[in-house]
């Protein structure tokens, strides 16, 4: 084995094994037979070659927000040490390693008045997020992150490191962008940055017990019909647990929150959001002019590891009546905590707008409905309450069946065992052809012919 540092190869029982496999998702702990903590593309080549020779499945983990499922009793390649970021301010690009988190790119790009098309959580891995499409906080203006990839380096199942561009291997580039980590291990990519140094954004919170959630939803949906593509927004709803770890103003409250990111002038932003402030009395209002480096405060996603199960449906139009039923199902009357988020899509998301044609699906969807449910993990493999969570989510997404066009890979949080709906038939067939070419032994373990 040509792995550069045998101290970074871990097996069950070794010191450092548990720390290396730990990630943000704690509900589905894996037990790979061997872990390679890669520091370079050569390390990835060695790890993939080892797995291929042994006939073992391969999983890849950067930050652990997503699950590399196939690596149980197989090979896990940990890429978090591959964390280099290089900004080319003149070309407006960032070259990022496989283990880079978005917060690193945001900070590095900001020094040049630029921004990446990152998501709401700065701790998410930039490469894995982009391979799954990359639905960011400026998505309606600039499209998916995958649309803006210039090139990528990938180690395919035969142990070959390939530099993939639209000229050299356009079909492989197409499949990697939107197809996820199923055709190889991407070790680095170059992505375009956008000239955004500041924005107008934040959140308006309503108490869902004081202001009718249906009233909020109806007003919000009507408002979205009036806004420009330069404004990206969502609505979220959850009952916060009554625990001392939370600030007093959140404990036990049912909050319905409207989130906004707008790249236009502050004065225009104030005019645009004025109707939202008229919906009813607010708990808090953080809408303001901010540097892009503060954009993570719009959503304030939790940054501590925890267990959760979640999924999504992309829908053509938002059925507001169904959305109201969803909030009733998951709100204060629910037996467990559920986080609902509904994102307005459209705008630049409707078709590829950047440098790369790709496999990102369901561009005809106007909305994304997401439900994420924390649960208590029993022993790292089984989970207390998981069956109940799945049942609630099945009921929740069933409300939108008439409008549903599919699901989005990046929001199948631990629901990746279900492949139906992730791609339309034409995209799935094309991806299956790539799978047969680049991973015929199915080392990466997702079969595009299913679902």
Coordinates of C-alpha atoms in Angstrom, one line a residue:
X1 CA 0.0 0.0 0.0
X2 CA 1.5 3.3 -1.1
X3 CA -0.3 5.5 1.4
X4 CA 2.1 8.2 2.5
X5 CA 1.6 8.0 6.3
X6 CA 0.6 4.7 7.9
X7 CA -0.2 6.6 11.1
X8 CA -3.2 8.0 9.2
X9 CA -4.6 4.5 8.5
X10 CA -7.1 3.4 11.1
X11 CA -8.8 0.1 11.9
X12 CA -11.5 -0.6 14.6
X13 CA -9.8 -0.6 18.0
X14 CA -6.9 1.7 16.9
X15 CA -6.3 4.9 18.8
X16 CA -7.9 7.7 16.7
X17 CA -10.3 5.5 14.8
X18 CA -13.4 6.8 16.6
X19 CA -12.3 10.4 16.2
X20 CA -11.6 10.0 12.5
X21 CA -15.1 8.5 11.7
X22 CA -16.9 11.1 13.8
X23 CA -18.8 13.8 12.0
X24 CA -21.7 16.3 12.2
X25 CA -24.3 13.6 11.8
X26 CA -24.3 11.4 15.0
X27 CA -27.4 9.3 14.4
X28 CA -25.9 6.9 12.0
X29 CA -22.3 6.1 13.1
X30 CA -20.4 3.9 10.7
X31 CA -17.9 1.1 11.4
X32 CA -15.7 0.9 8.3
X33 CA -13.1 -1.9 8.2
X34 CA -10.4 0.6 7.4
X35 CA -10.1 4.4 7.3
X36 CA -7.6 6.3 5.2
X37 CA -7.1 9.9 6.4
X38 CA -6.0 11.4 3.1
X39 CA -3.7 14.4 2.9
X40 CA -3.3 14.5 -0.9
X41 CA -4.7 13.2 -4.2
X42 CA -2.0 10.5 -4.1
X43 CA -3.3 9.3 -0.8
X44 CA -6.8 9.0 -2.4
X45 CA -5.4 7.1 -5.3
X46 CA -3.8 4.6 -2.9
X47 CA -7.0 4.3 -0.8
X48 CA -9.2 3.7 -3.9
X49 CA -6.7 1.2 -5.3
X50 CA -6.7 -0.7 -2.0
X51 CA -10.5 -0.9 -2.0
X52 CA -10.6 -2.0 -5.6
X53 CA -8.1 -4.8 -5.1
X54 CA -10.0 -6.0 -2.0
X55 CA -13.4 -5.6 -3.6
X56 CA -14.5 -3.3 -0.7
X57 CA -17.1 -0.6 -0.9
X58 CA -15.9 3.0 -0.6
X59 CA -17.4 5.9 1.3
X60 CA -16.0 9.5 1.5
X61 CA -16.4 11.9 4.4
X62 CA -15.2 15.5 4.7
X63 CA -17.3 17.2 7.4
X64 CA -19.8 14.5 8.1
X65 CA -23.0 16.5 7.4
X66 CA -23.9 13.9 4.8
X67 CA -23.5 10.1 5.2
X68 CA -21.0 8.1 3.1
X69 CA -23.2 5.1 3.7
X70 CA -21.4 2.4 1.6
X71 CA -18.3 2.3 3.8
X72 CA -19.8 0.1 6.6
X73 CA -17.4 -2.9 6.7
X74 CA -15.6 -1.3 3.8
X75 CA -13.2 1.6 3.2
X76 CA -13.8 5.2 4.4
X77 CA -11.7 7.9 2.9
X78 CA -11.5 10.9 5.2
X79 CA -10.6 14.1 3.3
X80 CA -10.8 16.8 6.0
X81 CA -7.1 17.3 6.0
X82 CA -7.2 18.3 2.3
X83 CA -8.2 21.8 3.2
X84 CA -6.3 24.2 0.9
X85 CA -8.1 27.2 -0.6
X86 CA -6.6 29.4 -3.4
X87 CA -8.3 32.5 -4.6
X88 CA -7.6 34.0 -8.1
X89 CA -9.1 37.4 -7.7
X90 CA -8.5 38.4 -11.3
X91 CA -10.2 35.3 -12.7
X92 CA -12.8 35.4 -9.8
X93 CA -12.3 31.7 -9.0
X94 CA -11.6 29.6 -5.9
X95 CA -9.7 26.3 -6.0
X96 CA -10.7 24.2 -3.1
X97 CA -9.6 20.9 -1.7
X98 CA -11.9 18.0 -0.9
X99 CA -12.0 18.8 2.9
X100 CA -12.6 22.5 2.7
X101 CA -15.5 24.0 4.6
X102 CA -17.5 26.9 3.1
X103 CA -16.4 29.3 5.9
X104 CA -12.9 29.1 4.7
X105 CA -13.9 30.1 1.2
X106 CA -16.1 32.9 2.4
X107 CA -13.4 34.4 4.4
X108 CA -10.7 34.0 1.7
X109 CA -12.9 35.4 -1.0
X110 CA -14.1 38.4 1.1
X111 CA -10.6 39.8 1.1
X112 CA -11.1 40.5 -2.6
X113 CA -14.7 41.6 -2.5
X114 CA -15.9 38.3 -3.8
X115 CA -18.2 35.5 -2.5
X116 CA -18.8 31.8 -3.2
X117 CA -22.2 30.4 -3.8
X118 CA -22.3 28.7 -0.4
X119 CA -25.2 27.4 1.6
X120 CA -26.7 28.6 4.8
X121 CA -24.4 26.5 7.1
X122 CA -20.7 27.6 6.9
X123 CA -19.4 24.3 8.3
X124 CA -20.6 22.2 5.3
X125 CA -18.0 20.8 3.0
X126 CA -17.7 22.9 -0.2
X127 CA -16.9 20.0 -2.6
X128 CA -19.6 17.6 -1.4
X129 CA -22.2 20.4 -1.3
X130 CA -21.3 21.3 -4.9
X131 CA -21.4 17.8 -6.2
X132 CA -25.0 17.5 -4.9
X133 CA -26.0 20.7 -6.8
X134 CA -25.5 23.3 -4.1
X135 CA -28.6 25.3 -3.3
X136 CA -27.3 28.5 -1.7
X137 CA -28.5 31.7 -0.1
X138 CA -28.1 33.6 -3.4
X139 CA -29.5 30.8 -5.5
X140 CA -32.3 32.6 -7.3
X141 CA -29.8 35.2 -8.7
X142 CA -26.9 33.0 -9.5
X143 CA -28.2 29.4 -9.8
X144 CA -26.7 26.2 -8.3
X145 CA -23.1 26.1 -7.2
X146 CA -22.6 23.2 -9.6
X147 CA -23.4 25.5 -12.5
X148 CA -20.2 27.5 -11.9
X149 CA -17.5 24.7 -11.7
X150 CA -14.6 25.2 -14.1
X151 CA -12.8 21.9 -13.6
X152 CA -12.3 19.2 -11.0
X153 CA -9.8 16.5 -10.2
X154 CA -11.3 13.1 -9.4
X155 CA -10.0 9.6 -8.6
X156 CA -12.2 7.1 -10.4
X157 CA -12.7 3.5 -9.3
X158 CA -9.8 2.2 -11.4
X159 CA -7.4 4.3 -9.2
X160 CA -6.8 6.9 -12.0
X161 CA -6.5 10.6 -11.1
X162 CA -8.3 12.6 -13.8
X163 CA -8.3 16.3 -14.5
X164 CA -11.9 16.8 -15.8
X165 CA -13.0 19.8 -17.8
X166 CA -15.7 20.5 -20.3
X167 CA -13.2 19.8 -23.0
X168 CA -11.3 16.8 -21.7
X169 CA -14.2 14.7 -20.4
X170 CA -17.5 16.6 -20.7
X171 CA -19.7 13.6 -20.0
X172 CA -17.9 12.8 -16.7
X173 CA -18.0 16.4 -15.7
X174 CA -21.7 16.5 -16.4
X175 CA -22.3 13.5 -14.2
X176 CA -20.2 14.5 -11.2
X177 CA -22.0 17.8 -11.0
X178 CA -25.3 16.8 -9.6
X179 CA -24.6 13.1 -9.4
X180 CA -22.8 13.3 -6.1
X181 CA -20.0 11.1 -4.9
X182 CA -20.9 8.0 -6.9
X183 CA -18.5 8.1 -9.8
X184 CA -15.2 8.8 -7.9
X185 CA -13.5 10.8 -5.2
X186 CA -13.2 14.5 -6.1
X187 CA -10.0 15.8 -4.6
X188 CA -10.2 19.4 -5.7
X189 CA -12.3 21.7 -7.9
X190 CA -12.2 25.2 -9.3
X191 CA -15.4 27.2 -9.0
X192 CA -16.4 30.8 -10.0
X193 CA -16.9 33.4 -7.4
X194 CA -19.4 36.3 -7.7
X195 CA -18.7 40.0 -7.1
X196 CA -20.7 40.3 -3.8
X197 CA -19.2 41.9 -0.8
X198 CA -22.4 42.8 1.1
X199 CA -26.1 42.1 1.1
X200 CA -29.3 43.0 2.8
X201 CA -30.7 40.1 4.7
X202 CA -31.7 38.5 7.9
X203 CA -34.8 37.0 9.5
X204 CA -38.2 38.0 10.8
X205 CA -39.6 35.7 13.5
X206 CA -43.2 35.3 14.4
X207 CA -44.6 33.4 17.4
X208 CA -46.8 30.7 15.7
X209 CA -49.0 30.6 18.8
X210 CA -49.8 34.3 18.5
X211 CA -49.9 34.8 14.7
X212 CA -51.7 32.2 12.7
X213 CA -49.1 30.2 10.7
X214 CA -51.5 29.9 7.8
X215 CA -51.8 33.6 7.7
X216 CA -48.0 33.9 7.6
X217 CA -47.7 31.3 4.8
X218 CA -50.4 32.9 2.7
X219 CA -48.8 36.3 3.0
X220 CA -45.3 35.0 2.3
X221 CA -46.4 33.0 -0.8
X222 CA -48.2 36.0 -2.2
X223 CA -45.2 38.2 -1.5
X224 CA -42.8 35.9 -3.3
X225 CA -44.7 36.5 -6.5
X226 CA -43.6 40.2 -6.4
X227 CA -39.9 39.9 -5.7
X228 CA -37.0 40.1 -8.1
X229 CA -34.5 37.2 -8.8
X230 CA -31.9 39.1 -6.8
X231 CA -33.9 38.1 -3.7
X232 CA -33.7 34.6 -2.3
X233 CA -35.9 33.6 0.6
X234 CA -37.4 30.8 2.6
X235 CA -39.9 30.2 5.5
X236 CA -39.0 27.9 8.4
X237 CA -41.1 26.6 11.4
X238 CA -40.1 24.7 14.5
X239 CA -41.0 24.2 18.1
X240 CA -37.8 24.8 20.1
X241 CA -37.2 22.4 23.0
X242 CA -37.5 23.9 26.5
X243 CA -33.9 23.2 27.5
X244 CA -31.3 25.4 29.3
X245 CA -28.8 25.2 26.4
X246 CA -31.1 27.6 24.4
X247 CA -31.5 31.3 25.0
X248 CA -34.5 32.1 27.2
X249 CA -36.4 33.8 24.4
X250 CA -36.4 30.5 22.3
X251 CA -37.1 27.9 24.9
X252 CA -40.4 26.1 24.2
X253 CA -41.5 28.7 21.6
X254 CA -43.1 27.8 18.2
X255 CA -41.4 30.2 15.8
X256 CA -42.3 30.7 12.1
X257 CA -39.4 32.5 10.5
X258 CA -39.0 34.3 7.2
X259 CA -35.4 34.5 5.9
X260 CA -34.2 36.9 3.2
X261 CA -31.0 37.5 1.3
X262 CA -31.0 40.3 -1.3
X263 CA -28.0 41.7 -3.1
X264 CA -29.6 45.1 -4.0
X265 CA -29.3 48.3 -2.1
X266 CA -30.4 48.5 1.5
X267 CA -33.1 51.1 0.8
X268 CA -34.6 48.8 -1.9
X269 CA -34.4 45.9 0.5
X270 CA -36.3 47.8 3.1
X271 CA -39.1 48.5 0.6
X272 CA -39.2 44.9 -0.6
X273 CA -39.6 43.4 2.9
X274 CA -42.1 46.0 4.2
X275 CA -45.1 43.8 3.5
X276 CA -43.6 41.0 5.6
X277 CA -43.3 43.3 8.6
X278 CA -47.1 44.0 8.3
X279 CA -48.1 40.3 8.7
X280 CA -48.3 40.6 12.5
X281 CA -46.3 41.3 15.7
X282 CA -42.8 39.9 15.5
X283 CA -40.6 38.2 18.1
X284 CA -37.4 39.5 16.4
X285 CA -36.4 41.3 13.2
X286 CA -32.7 41.0 12.1
X287 CA -33.1 42.3 8.6
X288 CA -30.2 44.7 7.9
X289 CA -27.2 45.6 5.7
X290 CA -24.4 43.2 6.4
X291 CA -21.0 42.1 5.0
X292 CA -21.1 38.9 3.2
X293 CA -19.0 37.3 5.9
X294 CA -22.0 37.7 8.2
X295 CA -24.4 35.9 5.8
X296 CA -24.4 32.8 8.0
X297 CA -26.5 34.7 10.6
X298 CA -29.5 34.8 8.3
X299 CA -30.3 31.1 9.1
X300 CA -28.1 30.6 12.2
X301 CA -28.0 26.9 11.5
X302 CA -26.8 24.8 14.5
X303 CA -23.0 24.2 14.4
X304 CA -22.9 21.3 16.9
X305 CA -23.0 17.6 15.9
X306 CA -26.4 15.9 16.4
X307 CA -28.6 13.1 15.1
X308 CA -31.2 13.9 12.5
X309 CA -33.2 12.4 9.6
X310 CA -34.6 14.5 6.8
X311 CA -35.8 14.6 3.2
X312 CA -37.3 17.0 0.7
X313 CA -39.6 17.3 -2.2
X314 CA -39.3 19.7 -5.1
X315 CA -42.7 20.9 -6.2
X316 CA -43.9 22.9 -9.3
X317 CA -46.1 25.2 -7.3
X318 CA -46.6 25.7 -3.6
X319 CA -50.0 24.4 -2.4
X320 CA -50.5 26.8 0.5
X321 CA -53.3 24.6 1.9
X322 CA -51.0 21.6 1.9
X323 CA -48.3 23.7 3.5
X324 CA -50.7 24.8 6.3
X325 CA -51.4 21.1 6.9
X326 CA -47.7 20.4 7.1
X327 CA -47.2 23.0 9.8
X328 CA -50.2 21.6 11.7
X329 CA -48.7 18.1 11.5
X330 CA -45.2 19.2 12.6
X331 CA -46.0 22.0 15.0
X332 CA -46.9 22.1 18.7
X333 CA -49.3 19.2 18.5
X334 CA -46.6 16.8 17.1
X335 CA -45.1 14.1 19.4
X336 CA -41.5 15.1 18.4
X337 CA -39.5 18.0 17.1
X338 CA -39.6 18.7 13.3
X339 CA -37.9 21.5 11.4
X340 CA -39.8 22.6 8.3
X341 CA -38.2 24.8 5.7
X342 CA -39.8 25.9 2.4
X343 CA -37.6 27.5 -0.2
X344 CA -38.7 29.6 -3.1
X345 CA -36.8 28.4 -6.2
X346 CA -37.1 29.7 -9.8
X347 CA -35.0 32.5 -11.1
X348 CA -31.5 31.4 -12.2
X349 CA -32.2 27.9 -10.8
X350 CA -34.4 27.1 -13.7
X351 CA -31.6 26.4 -16.1
X352 CA -27.7 26.1 -16.0
X353 CA -26.3 29.7 -16.0
X354 CA -22.6 29.2 -15.4
X355 CA -19.8 27.4 -17.0
X356 CA -20.8 23.7 -16.7
X357 CA -23.7 21.7 -18.0
X358 CA -24.6 19.2 -15.3
X359 CA -26.9 16.6 -13.9
X360 CA -28.6 18.8 -11.4
X361 CA -32.3 17.7 -11.7
X362 CA -35.8 19.1 -11.3
X363 CA -35.1 22.6 -12.6
X364 CA -38.8 23.0 -13.4
X365 CA -39.6 23.1 -9.7
X366 CA -40.7 26.4 -8.2
X367 CA -40.4 25.4 -4.5
X368 CA -38.5 23.0 -2.2
X369 CA -40.2 21.6 0.9
X370 CA -37.9 20.2 3.5
X371 CA -38.5 18.4 6.8
X372 CA -35.6 17.6 9.2
X373 CA -36.3 15.6 12.4
X374 CA -33.8 15.2 15.2
X375 CA -34.0 11.9 17.0
X376 CA -32.2 10.1 19.8
X377 CA -29.7 7.6 18.6
X378 CA -29.6 4.4 20.7
X379 CA -26.2 2.8 19.9
X380 CA -24.9 4.3 16.7
X381 CA -26.7 1.9 14.4
X382 CA -30.3 1.6 15.7
X383 CA -32.3 4.7 16.6
X384 CA -35.1 5.3 19.1
X385 CA -38.0 6.9 17.3
X386 CA -36.6 6.7 13.8
X387 CA -39.5 4.7 12.5
X388 CA -41.9 7.3 13.9
X389 CA -39.9 10.1 12.3
X390 CA -40.1 8.3 8.9
X391 CA -43.8 7.9 9.3
X392 CA -44.4 11.6 10.0
X393 CA -42.2 12.6 7.0
X394 CA -44.0 10.2 4.7
X395 CA -47.3 11.7 5.7
X396 CA -45.8 15.2 5.4
X397 CA -44.5 14.8 1.9
X398 CA -47.6 12.9 0.8
X399 CA -49.5 16.2 1.2
X400 CA -47.5 17.6 -1.8
X401 CA -47.8 14.5 -4.1
X402 CA -49.8 16.1 -6.8
X403 CA -47.2 18.9 -7.3
X404 CA -44.0 16.9 -6.7
X405 CA -41.4 16.5 -9.4
X406 CA -38.8 14.8 -7.3
X407 CA -36.3 15.0 -4.4
X408 CA -32.9 16.8 -4.1
X409 CA -29.8 14.8 -3.2
X410 CA -28.3 17.3 -0.9
X411 CA -31.4 17.3 1.3
X412 CA -31.8 13.6 1.7
X413 CA -30.3 13.7 5.2
X414 CA -29.8 10.1 6.0
X415 CA -32.6 9.2 3.6
X416 CA -30.1 8.4 0.9
X417 CA -31.1 4.7 1.0
X418 CA -34.1 5.7 -1.1
X419 CA -33.2 6.6 -4.6
X420 CA -36.6 7.1 -6.1
X421 CA -37.3 10.6 -7.3
X422 CA -33.7 11.8 -7.1
X423 CA -33.5 12.1 -10.9
X424 CA -35.8 12.1 -13.9
X425 CA -35.7 9.1 -16.2
X426 CA -33.5 10.6 -18.8
X427 CA -30.9 11.9 -16.3
X428 CA -30.9 8.5 -14.5
X429 CA -30.3 6.6 -17.7
X430 CA -27.4 8.9 -18.6
X431 CA -25.9 8.6 -15.1
X432 CA -26.3 4.8 -15.3
X433 CA -24.2 4.8 -18.5
X434 CA -21.4 6.7 -16.7
X435 CA -21.6 4.3 -13.8
X436 CA -21.0 1.4 -16.1
X437 CA -18.0 3.1 -17.6
X438 CA -16.3 4.5 -14.6
X439 CA -17.4 2.2 -11.7
X440 CA -18.5 -1.1 -13.2
X441 CA -17.9 -2.9 -9.9
X442 CA -20.1 -0.4 -8.1
X443 CA -17.4 0.4 -5.4
X444 CA -19.3 3.6 -4.6
X445 CA -22.5 1.6 -4.2
X446 CA -25.4 3.6 -5.5
X447 CA -27.1 2.1 -8.5
X448 CA -28.6 4.8 -10.8
X449 CA -30.8 2.2 -12.4
X450 CA -32.8 2.0 -9.2
X451 CA -35.6 4.5 -8.5

